[in-house]
Coordinates of C-alpha atoms in Angstrom, one line a residue:
X1 CA 3.9 59.0 43.8
X2 CA 5.1 56.0 45.9
X3 CA 4.4 58.0 49.0
X4 CA 0.8 58.5 48.0
X5 CA 0.3 54.9 46.8
X6 CA 1.4 53.3 50.0
X7 CA 0.1 56.1 52.3
X8 CA 3.4 56.9 53.8
X9 CA 4.7 60.1 55.4
X10 CA 7.6 61.9 53.8
X11 CA 9.9 60.7 56.5
X12 CA 8.8 57.1 56.1
X13 CA 9.2 57.3 52.3
X14 CA 12.8 58.6 52.6
X15 CA 13.7 56.0 55.2
X16 CA 12.4 53.1 53.1
X17 CA 13.9 54.5 49.9
X18 CA 17.4 54.9 51.7
X19 CA 17.1 51.4 53.1
X20 CA 16.2 49.9 49.8
X21 CA 18.9 51.7 47.9
X22 CA 21.5 50.6 50.4
X23 CA 20.4 46.9 50.3
X24 CA 20.4 47.1 46.5
X25 CA 24.0 48.6 46.5
X26 CA 25.4 46.0 49.0
X27 CA 23.8 43.1 47.0
X28 CA 25.1 44.4 43.7
X29 CA 28.6 44.8 45.2
X30 CA 28.6 41.2 46.6
X31 CA 27.4 39.9 43.3
X32 CA 30.2 41.6 41.4
X33 CA 32.8 40.5 43.9
X34 CA 31.5 36.8 43.6
X35 CA 31.5 37.1 39.8
X36 CA 35.1 38.4 39.7
X37 CA 36.1 35.3 41.7
X38 CA 34.4 32.9 39.5
X39 CA 35.4 34.5 36.2

């Protein structure tokens, strides 16, 4: 669905999805670590 909407190839879709998931995971981890320091 996302692939068709943005006109990406399967490889580009997997690459962007992996990158987005990684960034989301890292930012979530940093947020939790900062929250544990404050609270």
